[in-house]
mmCIF file of C-alpha atoms in Angstrom:
data_model
loop_
_atom_site.group_PDB
_atom_site.id
_atom_site.type_symbol
_atom_site.label_atom_id
_atom_site.label_comp_id
_atom_site.label_asym_id
_atom_site.label_seq_id
_atom_site.Cartn_x
_atom_site.Cartn_y
_atom_site.Cartn_z
ATOM 1 C CA MET A 1217 76.880 24.269 -32.104
ATOM 2 C CA ARG A 1218 80.040 23.881 -30.086
ATOM 3 C CA LYS A 1219 82.713 26.375 -30.672
ATOM 4 C CA ARG A 1220 86.356 25.607 -30.942
ATOM 5 C CA PHE A 1221 88.469 25.562 -27.830
ATOM 6 C CA GLY A 1222 89.637 29.031 -27.053
ATOM 7 C CA GLN A 1223 86.587 30.831 -28.377
ATOM 8 C CA SER A 1224 84.348 32.207 -25.663
ATOM 9 C CA GLN A 1225 80.568 32.318 -25.528
ATOM 10 C CA ASN A 1226 78.695 35.534 -25.441
ATOM 11 C CA ARG A 1227 75.988 36.196 -22.854
ATOM 12 C CA ARG A 1228 73.139 35.253 -25.166
ATOM 13 C CA GLU A 1229 74.607 31.816 -25.913
ATOM 14 C CA LEU A 1230 75.315 31.227 -22.239
ATOM 15 C CA PHE A 1231 71.774 32.231 -21.266
ATOM 16 C CA ALA A 1232 70.265 30.013 -23.987
ATOM 17 C CA GLY A 1233 72.342 27.062 -22.806
ATOM 18 C CA VAL A 1234 71.323 27.572 -19.188
ATOM 19 C CA LEU A 1235 67.652 27.822 -20.143
ATOM 20 C CA ARG A 1236 67.927 24.669 -22.257
ATOM 21 C CA TYR A 1237 69.277 22.640 -19.347
ATOM 22 C CA VAL A 1238 66.792 24.142 -16.878
ATOM 23 C CA ALA A 1239 63.927 23.168 -19.206
ATOM 24 C CA LEU A 1240 65.346 19.665 -19.560
ATOM 25 C CA GLY A 1241 65.604 19.360 -15.785
ATOM 26 C CA LEU A 1242 62.020 20.566 -15.281
ATOM 27 C CA LEU A 1243 60.688 18.109 -17.858
ATOM 28 C CA THR A 1244 62.593 15.261 -16.215
ATOM 29 C CA ALA A 1245 61.389 16.216 -12.728
ATOM 30 C CA GLY A 1246 57.796 16.543 -13.952
ATOM 31 C CA GLY A 1247 57.881 13.145 -15.632
ATOM 32 C CA ALA A 1248 59.367 11.520 -12.540
ATOM 33 C CA GLY A 1249 56.680 13.149 -10.399
ATOM 34 C CA ILE A 1250 53.908 11.820 -12.614
ATOM 35 C CA VAL A 1251 55.323 8.287 -12.549
ATOM 36 C CA ALA A 1252 55.772 8.408 -8.761
ATOM 37 C CA LYS A 1253 52.204 9.640 -8.239
ATOM 38 C CA ARG A 1254 50.783 6.937 -10.481
ATOM 39 C CA ARG A 1255 52.710 4.204 -8.637
ATOM 40 C CA ARG A 1256 51.593 5.590 -5.273
ATOM 41 C CA LEU A 1257 47.938 5.599 -6.336
ATOM 42 C CA VAL A 1258 48.174 2.004 -7.590
ATOM 43 C CA ARG A 1259 49.849 0.942 -4.342
ATOM 44 C CA GLU A 1260 47.092 2.634 -2.312
ATOM 45 C CA GLY A 1261 44.403 0.921 -4.373
ATOM 46 C CA LYS A 1262 43.030 4.092 -5.930
ATOM 47 C CA CYS A 1263 41.850 4.269 -9.523
ATOM 48 C CA ILE A 1264 44.412 5.771 -11.877
ATOM 49 C CA ASN A 1265 42.189 5.723 -14.948
ATOM 50 C CA SER A 1266 39.255 7.877 -13.762
ATOM 51 C CA GLY A 1267 36.973 4.854 -13.436
ATOM 52 C CA HIS A 1268 37.335 3.737 -17.059
ATOM 53 C CA CYS A 1269 38.186 0.061 -16.608
ATOM 54 C CA THR A 1270 37.993 -0.973 -20.242
ATOM 55 C CA GLY A 1271 41.526 -1.003 -21.598
ATOM 56 C CA CYS A 1272 43.141 -0.209 -18.233
ATOM 57 C CA GLU A 1273 46.603 -1.694 -17.906
ATOM 58 C CA VAL A 1274 46.164 -2.678 -14.240
ATOM 59 C CA LEU A 1275 42.676 -4.183 -14.613
ATOM 60 C CA GLU A 1276 43.840 -7.752 -13.964
ATOM 61 C CA ARG A 1277 45.391 -6.885 -10.578
ATOM 62 C CA CYS A 1278 42.942 -4.182 -9.538
ATOM 63 C CA GLY A 1279 40.721 -4.939 -6.552
ATOM 64 C CA LEU A 1280 38.358 -1.981 -6.772
ATOM 65 C CA PRO A 1281 34.641 -2.800 -7.123
ATOM 66 C CA ALA A 1282 34.387 -1.252 -10.592
ATOM 67 C CA ALA A 1283 37.296 -3.361 -11.820
ATOM 68 C CA LEU A 1284 35.832 -6.545 -10.343
ATOM 69 C CA SER A 1285 32.557 -5.819 -12.113
ATOM 70 C CA ALA A 1286 34.347 -5.075 -15.390
ATOM 71 C CA ARG A 1287 36.267 -8.364 -15.177
ATOM 72 C CA GLU A 1288 33.070 -10.320 -14.500
ATOM 73 C CA THR A 1289 31.352 -8.609 -17.426
ATOM 74 C CA SER A 1290 34.242 -9.272 -19.790
ATOM 75 C CA ALA A 1291 34.435 -12.906 -18.639
ATOM 76 C CA GLY A 1292 30.688 -13.285 -19.278
ATOM 77 C CA VAL A 1293 30.990 -11.822 -22.770
ATOM 78 C CA GLU A 1294 33.874 -14.172 -23.612
ATOM 79 C CA ASN A 1295 31.927 -17.193 -22.320
ATOM 80 C CA ASP A 1296 28.876 -16.267 -24.465
ATOM 81 C CA ARG A 1297 31.028 -16.212 -27.618
ATOM 82 C CA GLY A 1298 32.478 -19.707 -27.129
#
């Protein structure tokens, strides 16, 4: 979509380009905000998975009571199989 050197953009193309980069910046900032919030909640010891421990990626290092119970339950189920 680039034009040759020497050709100028019209206002519509300039506006579309500006909007494209603004949208990209907003998406990047939003994604960074979500990641930062998730890391902060994990660091503070708050649940990041709305209390659903099964399949949670931080279950092994989580110290919340629900996670401890879920680990004990899963360990008991694995011991019953063997």
